């Protein structure tokens, strides 16, 4: 069954950001060890060039990160992460002042400094579990917060993850975390089911099939499926060969109600959004 995605709105530090179609969040990695080497940038000029191309080809949000969160990745200290991302946020914000920037971090101090430099969304893959100050910081800053489900942390999350009922347990996790976020003063929340964050292939597929069930929580849903291990396993390819599978996965997520796609390949994701949106609009005619 087709699931229309909107409408939704966020308060971006006093600017109302409204949308009725799904959004595309482009990934800008400032790490030497992210799982897909095609997403990495190693200079400020390359960063600005890639950011511009992403915006030109359909990115609604740019997500800037300085720490790999692939399974088994070694944790980078907050100071090192800040040295990577803060100049990048400042440079992208200066070059594209109207662009919506997200900071991908689980450190409250990095999030706060990045918001001061021009970011307007916090994307925390830990769900506030790594830095206890994160929820209060997001509430004080009054910026949207991406709440991700994760089992454990990147260093351990793929060590034989177990669930009695993955959909039910992720729903319960979100319910509990949403309550804590609201108590901290966070009003705009985006839910990320955490594909690949403490889940095996079967868990990921179950969540993708059940994505529409999370609409009951009343918040926008983000799907982070781009070139991930589940797609690689099904197709027998590596991350570089997972483009076609990613487009299919994105299409399924959109048809089940995803509001945001977090992607490496913006043009292809934006085209998926256009086609699925056209189909959604036709079904309501």
Short mmCIF file of C-alpha atoms in Angstrom, two decimals:
data_model
loop_
_atom_site.label_atom_id
_atom_site.label_comp_id
_atom_site.label_asym_id
_atom_site.label_seq_id
_atom_site.Cartn_x
_atom_site.Cartn_y
_atom_site.Cartn_z
CA UNK A 1 0.00 0.00 0.00
CA UNK A 2 1.30 3.47 -0.88
CA UNK A 3 2.01 5.73 2.09
CA UNK A 4 2.06 9.47 1.45
CA UNK A 5 4.92 11.07 3.35
CA UNK A 6 3.80 14.48 4.59
CA UNK A 7 3.28 17.22 5.25
CA UNK A 8 5.87 18.03 7.92
CA UNK A 9 7.66 21.14 9.14
CA UNK A 10 10.73 22.00 11.21
CA UNK A 11 11.79 25.13 13.02
CA UNK A 12 15.32 25.85 11.82
CA UNK A 13 16.38 28.44 14.40
CA UNK A 14 13.47 30.74 13.64
CA UNK A 15 12.98 29.79 9.99
CA UNK A 16 9.99 27.55 9.30
CA UNK A 17 10.98 24.75 6.95
CA UNK A 18 7.89 23.11 5.48
CA UNK A 19 7.74 20.19 3.08
CA UNK A 20 5.10 17.95 1.56
CA UNK A 21 7.38 15.71 -0.50
CA UNK A 22 10.21 13.55 0.86
CA UNK A 23 13.57 15.24 1.33
CA UNK A 24 17.05 14.16 0.28
CA UNK A 25 19.92 14.50 2.76
CA UNK A 26 23.32 14.34 1.08
CA UNK A 27 26.23 12.84 3.02
CA UNK A 28 29.47 14.83 3.28
CA UNK A 29 32.15 12.72 4.99
CA UNK A 30 35.31 14.26 6.42
CA UNK A 31 36.68 10.92 7.59
CA UNK A 32 39.48 8.81 6.15
CA UNK A 33 37.71 5.52 6.94
CA UNK A 34 34.02 5.85 6.03
CA UNK A 35 32.71 2.58 4.57
CA UNK A 36 32.12 4.01 1.06
CA UNK A 37 35.25 5.69 -0.23
CA UNK A 38 33.28 7.53 -2.90
CA UNK A 39 31.70 9.70 -0.21
CA UNK A 40 34.95 11.00 1.30
CA UNK A 41 36.39 14.46 0.69
CA UNK A 42 39.97 15.33 1.58
CA UNK A 43 40.15 19.09 1.06
CA UNK A 44 38.02 22.15 1.64
CA UNK A 45 37.79 22.91 -2.07
CA UNK A 46 36.62 19.35 -2.76
CA UNK A 47 34.05 19.71 0.03
CA UNK A 48 32.63 22.93 -1.38
CA UNK A 49 32.57 21.46 -4.88
CA UNK A 50 30.72 18.35 -3.73
CA UNK A 51 28.29 20.36 -1.60
CA UNK A 52 27.46 22.55 -4.59
CA UNK A 53 26.89 19.57 -6.85
CA UNK A 54 24.65 17.94 -4.27
CA UNK A 55 22.53 21.07 -3.95
CA UNK A 56 22.33 21.40 -7.73
CA UNK A 57 21.18 17.81 -8.19
CA UNK A 58 18.48 17.84 -5.52
CA UNK A 59 19.83 17.79 -1.98
CA UNK A 60 17.53 19.50 0.54
CA UNK A 61 19.89 18.95 3.49
CA UNK A 62 23.66 18.46 3.69
CA UNK A 63 24.84 16.18 6.51
CA UNK A 64 28.42 16.90 7.58
CA UNK A 65 30.26 14.31 9.64
CA UNK A 66 33.80 13.80 10.91
CA UNK A 67 33.58 10.33 12.38
CA UNK A 68 32.93 6.97 10.75
CA UNK A 69 30.07 5.06 12.36
CA UNK A 70 30.49 1.92 10.26
CA UNK A 71 30.47 -1.32 12.28
CA UNK A 72 33.70 -1.70 14.23
CA UNK A 73 34.91 1.84 13.57
CA UNK A 74 37.30 3.22 16.17
CA UNK A 75 35.82 6.17 18.06
CA UNK A 76 37.35 9.58 17.38
CA UNK A 77 37.66 12.04 20.27
CA UNK A 78 35.40 15.08 20.33
CA UNK A 79 38.35 17.43 19.86
CA UNK A 80 39.52 15.64 16.73
CA UNK A 81 36.00 15.50 15.32
CA UNK A 82 35.54 19.21 16.00
CA UNK A 83 38.77 20.02 14.15
CA UNK A 84 37.41 18.15 11.13
CA UNK A 85 33.83 19.39 11.01
CA UNK A 86 33.73 22.95 12.34
CA UNK A 87 35.78 24.54 9.52
CA UNK A 88 33.70 22.50 7.07
CA UNK A 89 30.38 23.69 8.49
CA UNK A 90 31.62 27.29 8.44
CA UNK A 91 32.87 27.01 4.86
CA UNK A 92 29.73 25.34 3.49
CA UNK A 93 27.50 27.81 5.34
CA UNK A 94 29.49 30.73 3.95
CA UNK A 95 29.39 29.36 0.40
CA UNK A 96 25.72 28.33 0.52
CA UNK A 97 24.05 30.48 3.23
CA UNK A 98 20.54 29.24 2.42
CA UNK A 99 21.45 25.55 2.55
CA UNK A 100 20.12 23.46 5.43
CA UNK A 101 23.08 21.88 7.21
CA UNK A 102 23.02 18.92 9.58
CA UNK A 103 25.86 17.98 11.92
CA UNK A 104 26.43 14.23 12.23
CA UNK A 105 27.82 13.80 15.75
CA UNK A 106 27.10 12.10 19.05
CA UNK A 107 29.07 14.69 21.05
CA UNK A 108 27.03 17.53 22.57
CA UNK A 109 29.95 19.97 22.52
CA UNK A 110 30.58 19.35 18.82
CA UNK A 111 26.87 19.74 18.07
CA UNK A 112 26.70 23.04 19.93
CA UNK A 113 29.75 24.48 18.18
CA UNK A 114 28.51 23.28 14.80
CA UNK A 115 25.15 24.96 15.31
CA UNK A 116 27.03 28.13 16.17
CA UNK A 117 28.92 27.74 12.88
CA UNK A 118 25.79 27.37 10.76
CA UNK A 119 24.27 23.91 11.22
CA UNK A 120 20.56 23.77 12.01
CA UNK A 121 19.95 20.03 12.57
CA UNK A 122 21.67 17.55 14.93
CA UNK A 123 22.00 14.00 13.59
CA UNK A 124 23.01 11.76 16.51
CA UNK A 125 23.36 8.06 15.61
CA UNK A 126 23.63 7.12 19.29
CA UNK A 127 20.18 8.29 20.33
CA UNK A 128 21.75 10.25 23.17
CA UNK A 129 23.39 7.14 24.63
CA UNK A 130 27.03 8.18 24.19
CA UNK A 131 26.83 11.75 25.49
CA UNK A 132 24.28 12.26 28.27
CA UNK A 133 24.28 16.02 27.61
CA UNK A 134 23.01 15.69 24.04
CA UNK A 135 19.24 15.86 24.66
CA UNK A 136 19.54 18.91 26.92
CA UNK A 137 21.85 20.58 24.40
CA UNK A 138 19.43 20.00 21.53
CA UNK A 139 16.60 21.35 23.67
CA UNK A 140 18.53 24.47 24.62
CA UNK A 141 19.60 25.11 21.02
CA UNK A 142 16.04 24.56 19.75
CA UNK A 143 17.09 22.69 16.62
CA UNK A 144 15.60 19.54 15.06
CA UNK A 145 17.13 16.30 16.33
CA UNK A 146 17.52 13.06 14.37
CA UNK A 147 16.80 10.23 16.80
CA UNK A 148 18.41 7.00 15.62
CA UNK A 149 17.81 3.50 16.93
CA UNK A 150 21.05 1.68 17.70
CA UNK A 151 21.77 -1.51 19.62
CA UNK A 152 25.03 -0.97 21.48
CA UNK A 153 27.54 1.35 19.79
CA UNK A 154 29.50 1.28 16.52
CA UNK A 155 32.34 -0.75 18.02
CA UNK A 156 30.01 -3.59 19.11
CA UNK A 157 26.65 -3.14 17.42
CA UNK A 158 27.09 -5.88 14.81
CA UNK A 159 28.29 -8.55 17.25
CA UNK A 160 25.36 -10.95 16.84
CA UNK A 161 22.44 -8.52 17.41
CA UNK A 162 19.34 -10.21 18.85
CA UNK A 163 15.67 -9.16 19.04
CA UNK A 164 12.54 -11.02 20.02
CA UNK A 165 10.55 -8.64 17.80
CA UNK A 166 12.70 -6.01 16.08
CA UNK A 167 9.81 -3.76 15.01
CA UNK A 168 8.16 -3.80 18.42
CA UNK A 169 11.44 -3.19 20.23
CA UNK A 170 12.41 -0.28 18.00
CA UNK A 171 8.95 1.24 18.47
CA UNK A 172 9.35 0.95 22.25
CA UNK A 173 12.82 2.50 22.09
CA UNK A 174 11.47 5.47 20.14
CA UNK A 175 8.55 5.95 22.53
CA UNK A 176 10.89 6.11 25.51
CA UNK A 177 13.43 8.40 23.84
CA UNK A 178 10.74 10.74 22.46
CA UNK A 179 9.44 11.25 25.99
CA UNK A 180 12.93 12.17 27.21
CA UNK A 181 13.49 14.51 24.28
CA UNK A 182 10.21 16.31 24.91
CA UNK A 183 11.11 16.67 28.58
CA UNK A 184 14.39 18.25 27.43
CA UNK A 185 12.49 20.75 25.27
CA UNK A 186 13.12 19.19 21.86
CA UNK A 187 10.05 19.69 19.67
CA UNK A 188 11.18 18.75 16.15
CA UNK A 189 12.24 15.09 15.95
CA UNK A 190 13.16 12.96 12.94
CA UNK A 191 13.13 9.20 13.48
CA UNK A 192 15.89 7.09 11.91
CA UNK A 193 15.24 3.33 12.21
CA UNK A 194 18.97 2.73 12.20
CA UNK A 195 19.36 0.30 9.32
CA UNK A 196 22.63 -1.54 9.96
CA UNK A 197 23.06 -0.14 13.47
CA UNK A 198 22.88 -3.31 15.53
CA UNK A 199 20.79 -5.29 13.03
CA UNK A 200 21.41 -8.17 10.69
CA UNK A 201 20.01 -8.48 7.17
CA UNK A 202 16.72 -10.01 8.35
CA UNK A 203 16.22 -7.26 10.95
CA UNK A 204 16.85 -4.56 8.35
CA UNK A 205 14.42 -6.09 5.86
CA UNK A 206 11.77 -6.50 8.55
CA UNK A 207 12.05 -2.83 9.51
CA UNK A 208 11.92 -1.75 5.88
CA UNK A 209 8.76 -3.82 5.35
CA UNK A 210 7.23 -2.43 8.57
CA UNK A 211 8.35 1.18 8.10
CA UNK A 212 4.78 2.44 7.84
CA UNK A 213 4.08 1.26 11.39
CA UNK A 214 6.38 4.00 12.71
CA UNK A 215 4.08 6.65 11.26
CA UNK A 216 1.90 6.18 14.34
CA UNK A 217 4.51 8.07 16.38
CA UNK A 218 3.69 11.25 14.46
CA UNK A 219 7.18 12.28 13.39
CA UNK A 220 9.07 12.41 10.10
CA UNK A 221 10.97 9.20 9.31
CA UNK A 222 14.45 9.10 7.81
CA UNK A 223 15.78 6.08 5.93
CA UNK A 224 19.54 5.58 5.89
CA UNK A 225 19.94 2.69 3.46
CA UNK A 226 22.49 4.06 1.05
CA UNK A 227 24.95 1.36 -0.14
CA UNK A 228 24.67 -0.50 3.17
CA UNK A 229 25.72 -4.06 3.99
CA UNK A 230 22.25 -5.56 3.62
CA UNK A 231 22.09 -4.39 -0.01
CA UNK A 232 25.62 -5.66 -0.58
CA UNK A 233 24.78 -9.07 0.92
CA UNK A 234 21.62 -9.56 -1.11
CA UNK A 235 23.28 -8.62 -4.40
CA UNK A 236 26.73 -10.05 -3.75
CA UNK A 237 28.47 -6.72 -4.37
CA UNK A 238 30.60 -4.25 -2.45
CA UNK A 239 29.62 -0.69 -1.52
CA UNK A 240 30.82 0.61 -4.89
CA UNK A 241 28.50 -1.81 -6.69
CA UNK A 242 25.42 -1.12 -4.57
CA UNK A 243 23.97 1.84 -6.46
CA UNK A 244 21.14 0.00 -8.20
CA UNK A 245 20.17 -1.86 -5.04
CA UNK A 246 20.18 1.42 -3.13
CA UNK A 247 17.75 3.01 -5.60
CA UNK A 248 15.41 0.02 -5.17
CA UNK A 249 15.65 0.20 -1.38
CA UNK A 250 14.99 3.93 -1.44
CA UNK A 251 11.92 3.41 -3.61
CA UNK A 252 10.53 0.81 -1.20
CA UNK A 253 11.17 3.12 1.76
CA UNK A 254 9.43 6.02 0.03
CA UNK A 255 6.43 3.89 -0.85
CA UNK A 256 6.15 2.90 2.82
CA UNK A 257 6.17 6.52 3.99
CA UNK A 258 9.79 7.63 4.46
CA UNK A 259 10.08 11.43 4.69
CA UNK A 260 13.85 11.80 4.35
CA UNK A 261 16.45 9.75 2.47
CA UNK A 262 20.04 10.02 3.76
CA UNK A 263 22.18 9.25 0.72
CA UNK A 264 25.58 9.24 -0.92
CA UNK A 265 24.10 9.65 -4.41
CA UNK A 266 21.83 12.69 -4.46
CA UNK A 267 20.74 12.79 -8.11
CA UNK A 268 19.50 9.19 -8.10
CA UNK A 269 17.68 9.64 -4.79
CA UNK A 270 16.03 12.87 -5.95
CA UNK A 271 14.81 11.10 -9.08
CA UNK A 272 13.32 8.32 -6.94
CA UNK A 273 11.51 10.96 -4.91
CA UNK A 274 10.09 12.57 -8.06
CA UNK A 275 8.78 9.30 -9.46
CA UNK A 276 7.28 8.03 -6.21
CA UNK A 277 5.77 11.46 -5.46
CA UNK A 278 4.13 11.51 -8.90
CA UNK A 279 2.66 8.09 -8.21
CA UNK A 280 1.42 9.15 -4.78
CA UNK A 281 -0.27 12.23 -6.20
CA UNK A 282 -1.92 10.17 -8.92
CA UNK A 283 -3.32 7.69 -6.41
CA UNK A 284 -5.09 10.54 -4.60
CA UNK A 285 -6.56 12.13 -7.74
#
